[in-house]
Amino acid sequence: FNSLDYVPKLDQILVSCRNCSCILGLNPENGDILWIIQDPIGLAPVDVSKNLTVINPEQFRFTSGQHTAYVTTNPAFEAYNTPTRIAISVYNNNSCMNENRENVERIMETPPMGTIPYPFSSEAFVYGIDLEATTVELLYTIEFSGHRSEGEGSGFEINGHYCCLVAWGLRFFLFAADG
C-alpha cells in the first residue's frame, strides 16, 4: 500500500493499494475488507463482492497505480460529510496502465519509468462514497495534461481546501476544488 488513513466517523481504515490499483475500506479490529473501489476489468479483482457500485459509469474513471487516498472535508463536497458518506481525494498517476489503456499489475521488480511525457496524464480525483447505498461516484477531476508522474506526486488537504502537490522536478501545483 502507499497510503493509510483512519476515518474515525466510520471506524474504518482507508488504504490505497497502488500495485493492484484499488482503494479499500478495512475494519480496524480484524483487517476484514468492508468495501473496494477497483476496476473489475483487467487485473484479478481483490473481491468483486465488496466492490462499490459505480454511479454514472459512463463518466467514472478508475485509478491505475494511484498514489494516496485521503478523506477530504472541503466544503465543495459537503454532501459527502455525513455519518455514512465520505469524499476522498486520490492522486492517480496512471502508472499501472499499458499503451492500450488497460490496467496491468506492477510488481516490485518493475523498473521505474520516471517522469515522462505519456499519452495518459496524471490526474487528481475526488470520489464520493456512500456506504449505506454501497456506491461510489466521481465528483471532481483535474488532469495534468501531457505528464504521467511514475513515482512522484501526492494529493493532500490543507486548511480545509483540497489541494494537490505534484513533484515533477521540484515543481508543484496547488489547486482548490471550489474554483
Coordinates of N, CA and C in Angstrom, one line a residue:
F1 N 0.8 -1.2 0.0 CA 0.0 0.0 0.0 C 0.9 1.2 0.0
N2 N 0.3 2.4 -0.4 CA 1.1 3.6 -0.3 C 0.4 4.8 0.4
S3 N -0.8 4.5 1.0 CA -1.3 5.5 1.9 C -2.3 4.8 2.8
L4 N -2.4 5.3 4.0 CA -3.2 4.8 5.1 C -3.8 5.9 5.8
D5 N -5.2 5.9 6.1 CA -5.8 7.0 6.7 C -6.9 6.4 7.6
Y6 N -6.9 6.7 8.9 CA -8.0 6.2 9.8 C -9.2 7.2 9.6
V7 N -10.4 6.7 9.5 CA -11.6 7.5 9.3 C -12.4 7.3 10.6
P8 N -12.3 8.2 11.6 CA -13.0 8.0 12.9 C -14.5 7.9 12.8
K9 N -15.1 8.7 12.0 CA -16.6 8.7 11.9 C -17.1 7.4 11.4
L10 N -16.3 6.6 10.6 CA -16.7 5.3 10.1 C -16.1 4.2 10.9
D11 N -15.1 4.5 11.7 CA -14.3 3.5 12.4 C -13.8 2.5 11.3
Q12 N -13.1 3.1 10.3 CA -12.5 2.3 9.2 C -11.2 2.8 8.9
I13 N -10.4 2.0 8.2 CA -9.1 2.4 7.7 C -9.2 2.4 6.2
L14 N -8.8 3.6 5.6 CA -8.8 3.8 4.2 C -7.4 3.5 3.7
V15 N -7.3 2.6 2.7 CA -6.0 2.1 2.2 C -5.9 2.3 0.7
S16 N -4.8 2.9 0.2 CA -4.6 2.9 -1.2 C -3.6 1.8 -1.6
C17 N -4.0 0.9 -2.4 CA -3.1 -0.2 -2.9 C -2.7 0.1 -4.3
R18 N -1.5 0.6 -4.5 CA -1.0 1.0 -5.8 C -0.9 -0.1 -6.8
N19 N -0.2 -1.2 -6.4 CA 0.1 -2.2 -7.4 C -1.1 -3.0 -7.9
C20 N -2.2 -3.0 -7.2 CA -3.4 -3.6 -7.7 C -4.5 -2.6 -8.0
S21 N -4.1 -1.3 -8.0 CA -5.0 -0.2 -8.4 C -6.3 -0.3 -7.8
C22 N -6.3 -0.4 -6.4 CA -7.6 -0.4 -5.7 C -7.5 0.4 -4.4
I23 N -8.6 0.8 -3.9 CA -8.8 1.6 -2.7 C -9.7 0.7 -1.8
L24 N -9.3 0.5 -0.6 CA -10.0 -0.4 0.3 C -10.5 0.4 1.6
G25 N -11.6 -0.1 2.1 CA -12.1 0.3 3.5 C -11.9 -0.9 4.3
L26 N -11.2 -0.8 5.4 CA -10.9 -2.0 6.3 C -11.5 -1.8 7.7
N27 N -11.9 -2.9 8.3 CA -12.2 -3.0 9.7 C -11.0 -2.9 10.5
P28 N -10.8 -1.9 11.4 CA -9.6 -1.8 12.1 C -9.4 -2.9 13.2
E29 N -10.4 -3.6 13.6 CA -10.4 -4.6 14.6 C -9.7 -5.9 14.1
N30 N -10.1 -6.3 12.8 CA -9.7 -7.6 12.3 C -9.1 -7.5 10.9
G31 N -9.1 -6.4 10.3 CA -8.5 -6.2 9.0 C -9.4 -6.7 7.8
D32 N -10.6 -7.1 8.1 CA -11.5 -7.5 7.1 C -11.8 -6.4 6.1
I33 N -11.9 -6.7 4.8 CA -12.2 -5.8 3.8 C -13.7 -5.5 3.8
L34 N -14.1 -4.2 4.0 CA -15.5 -3.8 4.1 C -16.0 -3.4 2.7
W35 N -15.2 -2.7 1.9 CA -15.5 -2.2 0.6 C -14.3 -2.0 -0.2
I36 N -14.5 -1.9 -1.6 CA -13.4 -1.8 -2.5 C -13.8 -0.9 -3.7
I37 N -12.9 -0.1 -4.1 CA -13.0 0.6 -5.4 C -11.9 0.1 -6.3
Q38 N -12.3 -0.7 -7.3 CA -11.3 -1.3 -8.2 C -12.0 -1.7 -9.5
D39 N -11.4 -1.4 -10.6 CA -11.9 -1.7 -11.9 C -12.0 -3.2 -12.0
P40 N -13.3 -3.7 -12.3 CA -13.5 -5.1 -12.4 C -12.9 -5.8 -13.6
I41 N -12.5 -4.9 -14.6 CA -11.9 -5.4 -15.8 C -10.4 -5.3 -15.8
G42 N -9.7 -6.3 -16.2 CA -8.2 -6.2 -16.3 C -7.6 -7.0 -15.2
L43 N -7.1 -6.4 -14.1 CA -6.4 -7.1 -13.1 C -7.4 -8.1 -12.4
A44 N -6.8 -9.1 -11.8 CA -7.6 -10.1 -11.0 C -8.2 -9.3 -9.8
P45 N -9.5 -9.2 -9.7 CA -10.1 -8.4 -8.6 C -9.8 -9.0 -7.3
V46 N -9.7 -8.1 -6.3 CA -9.4 -8.4 -4.9 C -10.6 -9.2 -4.4
D47 N -11.8 -8.7 -4.5 CA -13.0 -9.4 -4.0 C -14.2 -8.6 -4.7
V48 N -14.7 -9.1 -5.8 CA -15.8 -8.5 -6.5 C -17.0 -8.2 -5.7
S49 N -17.3 -9.1 -4.7 CA -18.5 -8.9 -3.9 C -18.4 -7.7 -3.0
K50 N -17.2 -7.1 -2.8 CA -17.0 -5.9 -2.0 C -16.9 -4.7 -2.8
N51 N -16.9 -4.8 -4.1 CA -16.8 -3.6 -5.0 C -18.0 -2.7 -4.8
L52 N -17.8 -1.4 -4.6 CA -18.9 -0.4 -4.6 C -19.5 -0.3 -5.9
T53 N -20.8 0.0 -6.0 CA -21.4 0.2 -7.3 C -21.2 1.6 -7.8
V54 N -20.7 1.7 -9.0 CA -20.4 3.0 -9.6 C -21.7 3.7 -10.1
I55 N -21.8 5.0 -9.7 CA -22.9 5.9 -10.2 C -22.3 6.5 -11.4
N56 N -23.1 6.6 -12.4 CA -22.7 7.2 -13.7 C -21.5 6.6 -14.3
P57 N -21.6 5.3 -14.6 CA -20.4 4.6 -15.1 C -19.8 5.2 -16.4
E58 N -20.6 5.8 -17.2 CA -20.0 6.4 -18.4 C -19.1 7.6 -18.1
Q59 N -19.2 8.2 -17.0 CA -18.3 9.3 -16.6 C -17.3 8.9 -15.6
F60 N -17.4 7.8 -15.0 CA -16.5 7.3 -13.9 C -15.1 6.9 -14.4
R61 N -14.1 7.2 -13.7 CA -12.8 6.7 -14.1 C -12.1 6.0 -12.9
F62 N -11.7 4.8 -13.1 CA -11.0 4.1 -12.0 C -9.5 4.5 -12.0
T63 N -8.9 4.3 -10.9 CA -7.5 4.6 -10.7 C -6.6 3.5 -11.4
S64 N -5.4 3.9 -11.7 CA -4.4 3.0 -12.2 C -3.0 3.3 -11.6
G65 N -2.6 2.5 -10.6 CA -1.4 2.8 -9.9 C -1.3 4.1 -9.2
Q66 N -2.4 4.4 -8.5 CA -2.6 5.7 -7.8 C -1.6 5.8 -6.7
H67 N -1.4 7.1 -6.3 CA -0.7 7.5 -5.1 C -1.8 8.1 -4.2
T68 N -1.8 7.8 -3.0 CA -2.6 8.4 -1.9 C -4.1 8.4 -2.1
A69 N -4.8 8.1 -1.1 CA -6.2 8.3 -1.0 C -6.5 8.8 0.5
Y70 N -7.0 10.0 0.6 CA -7.3 10.5 1.9 C -8.7 11.2 1.9
V71 N -9.3 11.2 3.1 CA -10.6 11.8 3.2 C -10.4 13.3 3.1
T72 N -11.3 14.0 2.4 CA -11.3 15.4 2.3 C -12.6 16.0 3.0
T73 N -12.4 17.1 3.6 CA -13.5 17.8 4.3 C -13.8 19.1 3.6
N74 N -13.3 19.3 2.3 CA -13.5 20.5 1.6 C -15.0 20.8 1.5
P75 N -15.4 22.0 1.8 CA -16.8 22.4 1.7 C -17.5 22.2 0.4
A76 N -16.7 22.1 -0.7 CA -17.3 21.8 -2.0 C -18.0 20.4 -2.0
F77 N -17.6 19.5 -1.1 CA -18.1 18.2 -1.1 C -18.9 17.9 0.2
E78 N -19.5 18.9 0.7 CA -20.2 18.9 2.0 C -21.3 17.8 2.0
A79 N -21.9 17.5 0.9 CA -23.0 16.5 0.8 C -22.4 15.1 1.2
Y80 N -21.1 14.9 1.1 CA -20.5 13.6 1.5 C -19.8 13.7 2.9
N81 N -20.1 14.7 3.6 CA -19.6 14.8 5.0 C -20.7 14.4 6.0
T82 N -21.1 13.1 6.0 CA -22.2 12.6 6.8 C -21.7 11.4 7.5
P83 N -22.5 10.9 8.5 CA -22.0 9.7 9.2 C -21.8 8.4 8.3
T84 N -22.4 8.3 7.2 CA -22.2 7.2 6.3 C -21.7 7.5 4.9
R85 N -21.2 8.7 4.7 CA -20.7 9.2 3.4 C -19.4 9.9 3.6
I86 N -18.4 9.7 2.7 CA -17.2 10.4 2.7 C -16.8 10.8 1.3
A87 N -16.0 11.8 1.2 CA -15.4 12.2 0.0 C -13.9 12.0 0.1
I88 N -13.3 11.3 -0.8 CA -11.8 11.0 -0.7 C -11.1 11.7 -1.9
S89 N -9.9 12.2 -1.7 CA -9.1 12.7 -2.8 C -8.1 11.6 -3.1
V90 N -7.8 11.5 -4.4 CA -6.9 10.4 -4.9 C -6.0 11.1 -6.0
Y91 N -4.7 10.9 -5.8 CA -3.8 11.3 -6.9 C -3.5 10.0 -7.8
N92 N -4.0 10.1 -9.0 CA -3.9 9.0 -9.9 C -2.9 9.2 -11.0
N93 N -1.8 8.5 -10.9 CA -0.7 8.8 -11.9 C -0.7 7.8 -13.0
N94 N -1.7 6.9 -13.1 CA -1.8 6.0 -14.2 C -0.5 5.2 -14.5
S95 N 0.2 4.8 -13.4 CA 1.4 4.1 -13.6 C 1.3 2.6 -13.9
C96 N 0.1 2.1 -13.7 CA -0.2 0.7 -14.0 C -1.0 0.5 -15.3
M97 N -1.0 1.5 -16.1 CA -1.7 1.4 -17.4 C -0.8 1.2 -18.6
N98 N -1.1 0.2 -19.4 CA -0.3 0.0 -20.6 C -0.8 0.9 -21.7
E99 N -0.1 0.8 -22.9 CA -0.5 1.6 -24.0 C -1.9 1.4 -24.6
N100 N -2.5 0.3 -24.2 CA -3.9 0.1 -24.6 C -4.9 0.5 -23.6
R101 N -4.5 1.3 -22.6 CA -5.3 1.8 -21.5 C -5.9 0.7 -20.6
E102 N -5.1 -0.4 -20.5 CA -5.6 -1.5 -19.6 C -4.7 -1.5 -18.4
N103 N -5.3 -1.8 -17.2 CA -4.5 -1.9 -16.0 C -3.7 -3.2 -16.0
V104 N -2.5 -3.1 -15.6 CA -1.6 -4.3 -15.5 C -1.0 -4.3 -14.1
E105 N -0.7 -5.4 -13.6 CA -0.1 -5.5 -12.3 C 1.4 -5.1 -12.4
R106 N 1.8 -4.3 -11.4 CA 3.2 -3.8 -11.3 C 3.8 -4.5 -10.1
I107 N 4.8 -5.3 -10.4 CA 5.5 -6.0 -9.3 C 6.7 -5.1 -8.8
M108 N 7.2 -5.4 -7.6 CA 8.3 -4.5 -7.1 C 9.5 -4.5 -8.0
E109 N 9.7 -5.5 -8.8 CA 10.9 -5.6 -9.6 C 10.8 -4.8 -10.9
T110 N 9.6 -4.3 -11.2 CA 9.3 -3.5 -12.4 C 10.2 -2.2 -12.3
P111 N 11.0 -2.0 -13.3 CA 11.9 -0.8 -13.3 C 11.1 0.5 -13.3
P112 N 11.4 1.5 -12.5 CA 10.7 2.8 -12.6 C 10.9 3.4 -13.9
M113 N 9.8 4.1 -14.3 CA 9.9 4.8 -15.6 C 10.2 6.3 -15.5
G114 N 10.2 6.8 -14.3 CA 10.5 8.2 -14.1 C 9.3 9.1 -14.5
T115 N 9.6 10.4 -14.6 CA 8.6 11.3 -15.0 C 8.8 11.5 -16.5
I116 N 7.8 11.1 -17.3 CA 7.9 11.1 -18.8 C 6.7 11.6 -19.4
P117 N 6.8 12.2 -20.6 CA 5.6 12.5 -21.4 C 5.0 11.2 -21.8
Y118 N 3.7 11.1 -21.7 CA 3.0 9.9 -21.9 C 1.5 10.2 -22.3
P119 N 1.0 9.3 -23.1 CA -0.4 9.6 -23.6 C -1.5 9.6 -22.5
F120 N -1.2 9.1 -21.4 CA -2.2 9.1 -20.3 C -1.7 9.9 -19.2
S121 N -2.3 11.0 -18.9 CA -1.8 12.0 -18.0 C -2.1 11.7 -16.6
S122 N -1.3 12.2 -15.6 CA -1.6 12.1 -14.2 C -2.8 13.0 -14.0
E123 N -3.6 12.6 -12.9 CA -4.8 13.4 -12.6 C -5.1 13.2 -11.1
A124 N -5.9 14.1 -10.6 CA -6.4 14.1 -9.3 C -7.9 13.9 -9.4
F125 N -8.4 13.0 -8.5 CA -9.9 12.7 -8.4 C -10.4 13.0 -7.0
V126 N -11.7 13.3 -7.0 CA -12.4 13.2 -5.7 C -13.5 12.3 -5.9
Y127 N -13.6 11.2 -5.1 CA -14.6 10.2 -5.2 C -15.6 10.5 -4.0
G128 N -16.9 10.4 -4.3 CA -17.9 10.4 -3.2 C -18.3 9.0 -2.9
I129 N -18.2 8.5 -1.7 CA -18.6 7.2 -1.3 C -19.7 7.2 -0.3
D130 N -20.8 6.4 -0.7 CA -22.0 6.3 0.2 C -22.0 4.9 0.6
L131 N -21.7 4.6 1.9 CA -21.6 3.3 2.4 C -22.9 2.7 2.7
E132 N -23.9 3.5 2.9 CA -25.3 3.0 3.1 C -25.9 2.4 1.8
A133 N -25.6 3.1 0.7 CA -26.1 2.7 -0.6 C -25.1 1.8 -1.3
T134 N -23.9 1.7 -0.7 CA -22.7 0.9 -1.3 C -22.4 1.4 -2.7
T135 N -22.2 2.7 -2.8 CA -22.0 3.3 -4.2 C -20.7 4.3 -4.1
V136 N -20.2 4.5 -5.3 CA -19.1 5.5 -5.4 C -19.4 6.3 -6.7
E137 N -19.1 7.6 -6.6 CA -19.2 8.4 -7.8 C -18.0 9.4 -7.9
L138 N -17.7 9.7 -9.2 CA -16.6 10.7 -9.4 C -17.2 12.1 -9.3
L139 N -16.7 12.8 -8.3 CA -17.2 14.2 -8.1 C -16.4 15.3 -8.7
Y140 N -15.1 15.0 -8.9 CA -14.2 16.1 -9.4 C -13.0 15.5 -10.0
T141 N -12.5 16.1 -11.1 CA -11.3 15.6 -11.8 C -10.4 16.8 -12.2
I142 N -9.1 16.7 -12.1 CA -8.2 17.7 -12.7 C -7.1 16.9 -13.3
E143 N -6.8 17.2 -14.6 CA -5.8 16.4 -15.3 C -4.5 17.3 -15.5
F144 N -3.4 16.7 -15.3 CA -2.1 17.3 -15.6 C -1.6 16.9 -17.0
S145 N -2.2 17.5 -18.0 CA -2.0 17.1 -19.4 C -0.6 16.9 -19.8
G146 N -0.4 15.8 -20.5 CA 0.9 15.6 -21.1 C 2.0 15.0 -20.2
H147 N 1.6 14.7 -18.9 CA 2.6 14.2 -18.0 C 2.0 13.1 -17.2
R148 N 2.8 12.0 -17.1 CA 2.5 10.9 -16.2 C 3.6 10.8 -15.2
S149 N 3.4 11.1 -14.0 CA 4.4 11.0 -12.9 C 4.5 9.6 -12.4
E150 N 5.5 8.9 -12.7 CA 5.6 7.5 -12.3 C 5.7 7.3 -10.8
G151 N 6.6 8.0 -10.1 CA 6.8 7.7 -8.7 C 6.7 8.9 -7.9
E152 N 6.2 10.0 -8.4 CA 6.2 11.3 -7.7 C 4.8 11.8 -7.7
G153 N 4.4 12.4 -6.6 CA 3.1 13.0 -6.6 C 2.2 12.5 -5.5
S154 N 1.4 13.5 -4.9 CA 0.5 13.1 -3.9 C -0.6 14.1 -3.8
G155 N -1.7 13.7 -3.3 CA -2.8 14.7 -3.1 C -3.0 14.9 -1.6
F156 N -3.2 16.1 -1.2 CA -3.3 16.5 0.2 C -4.4 17.5 0.4
E157 N -4.8 17.6 1.7 CA -5.8 18.7 2.0 C -5.1 19.6 3.0
I158 N -5.2 20.9 2.7 CA -4.6 21.9 3.5 C -5.6 23.0 3.9
N159 N -5.8 23.2 5.2 CA -6.7 24.2 5.7 C -8.1 24.1 5.2
G160 N -8.6 22.8 5.0 CA -10.0 22.6 4.6 C -10.2 22.8 3.1
H161 N -9.1 23.0 2.3 CA -9.3 23.1 0.9 C -8.5 22.0 0.2
Y162 N -9.1 21.3 -0.7 CA -8.5 20.2 -1.4 C -7.4 20.8 -2.3
C163 N -6.2 20.3 -2.1 CA -5.0 20.7 -2.9 C -4.2 19.5 -3.4
C164 N -3.4 19.8 -4.3 CA -2.6 18.7 -4.9 C -1.2 19.2 -5.0
L165 N -0.2 18.3 -4.6 CA 1.2 18.6 -4.8 C 1.7 17.6 -5.8
V166 N 2.3 18.0 -6.8 CA 2.9 17.2 -7.8 C 4.4 17.5 -7.9
A167 N 5.3 16.6 -7.7 CA 6.7 16.9 -7.6 C 7.4 16.5 -8.9
W168 N 7.2 17.2 -10.0 CA 7.9 17.0 -11.3 C 9.1 17.8 -11.3
G169 N 10.2 17.3 -10.9 CA 11.5 18.0 -10.9 C 11.4 19.2 -10.0
L170 N 10.9 19.1 -8.8 CA 10.8 20.1 -7.8 C 9.8 21.2 -8.1
R171 N 8.9 21.0 -9.1 CA 7.8 21.9 -9.3 C 6.6 21.3 -8.6
F172 N 5.7 22.2 -8.2 CA 4.5 21.7 -7.6 C 3.3 22.6 -8.0
F173 N 2.1 22.1 -7.9 CA 0.9 22.7 -8.3 C -0.1 22.7 -7.1
L174 N -0.8 23.8 -6.8 CA -1.8 23.8 -5.9 C -3.1 24.2 -6.5
F175 N -4.2 23.6 -6.2 CA -5.5 24.0 -6.7 C -6.6 23.7 -5.7
A176 N -7.6 24.5 -5.8 CA -8.8 24.3 -4.9 C -10.0 23.8 -5.7
A177 N -10.7 22.8 -5.2 CA -11.8 22.3 -6.0 C -13.0 23.2 -6.1
D178 N -13.0 24.2 -5.2 CA -14.1 25.2 -5.3 C -13.8 26.3 -6.2
G179 N -12.8 26.2 -7.1 CA -12.6 27.1 -8.2 C -11.5 28.1 -7.8

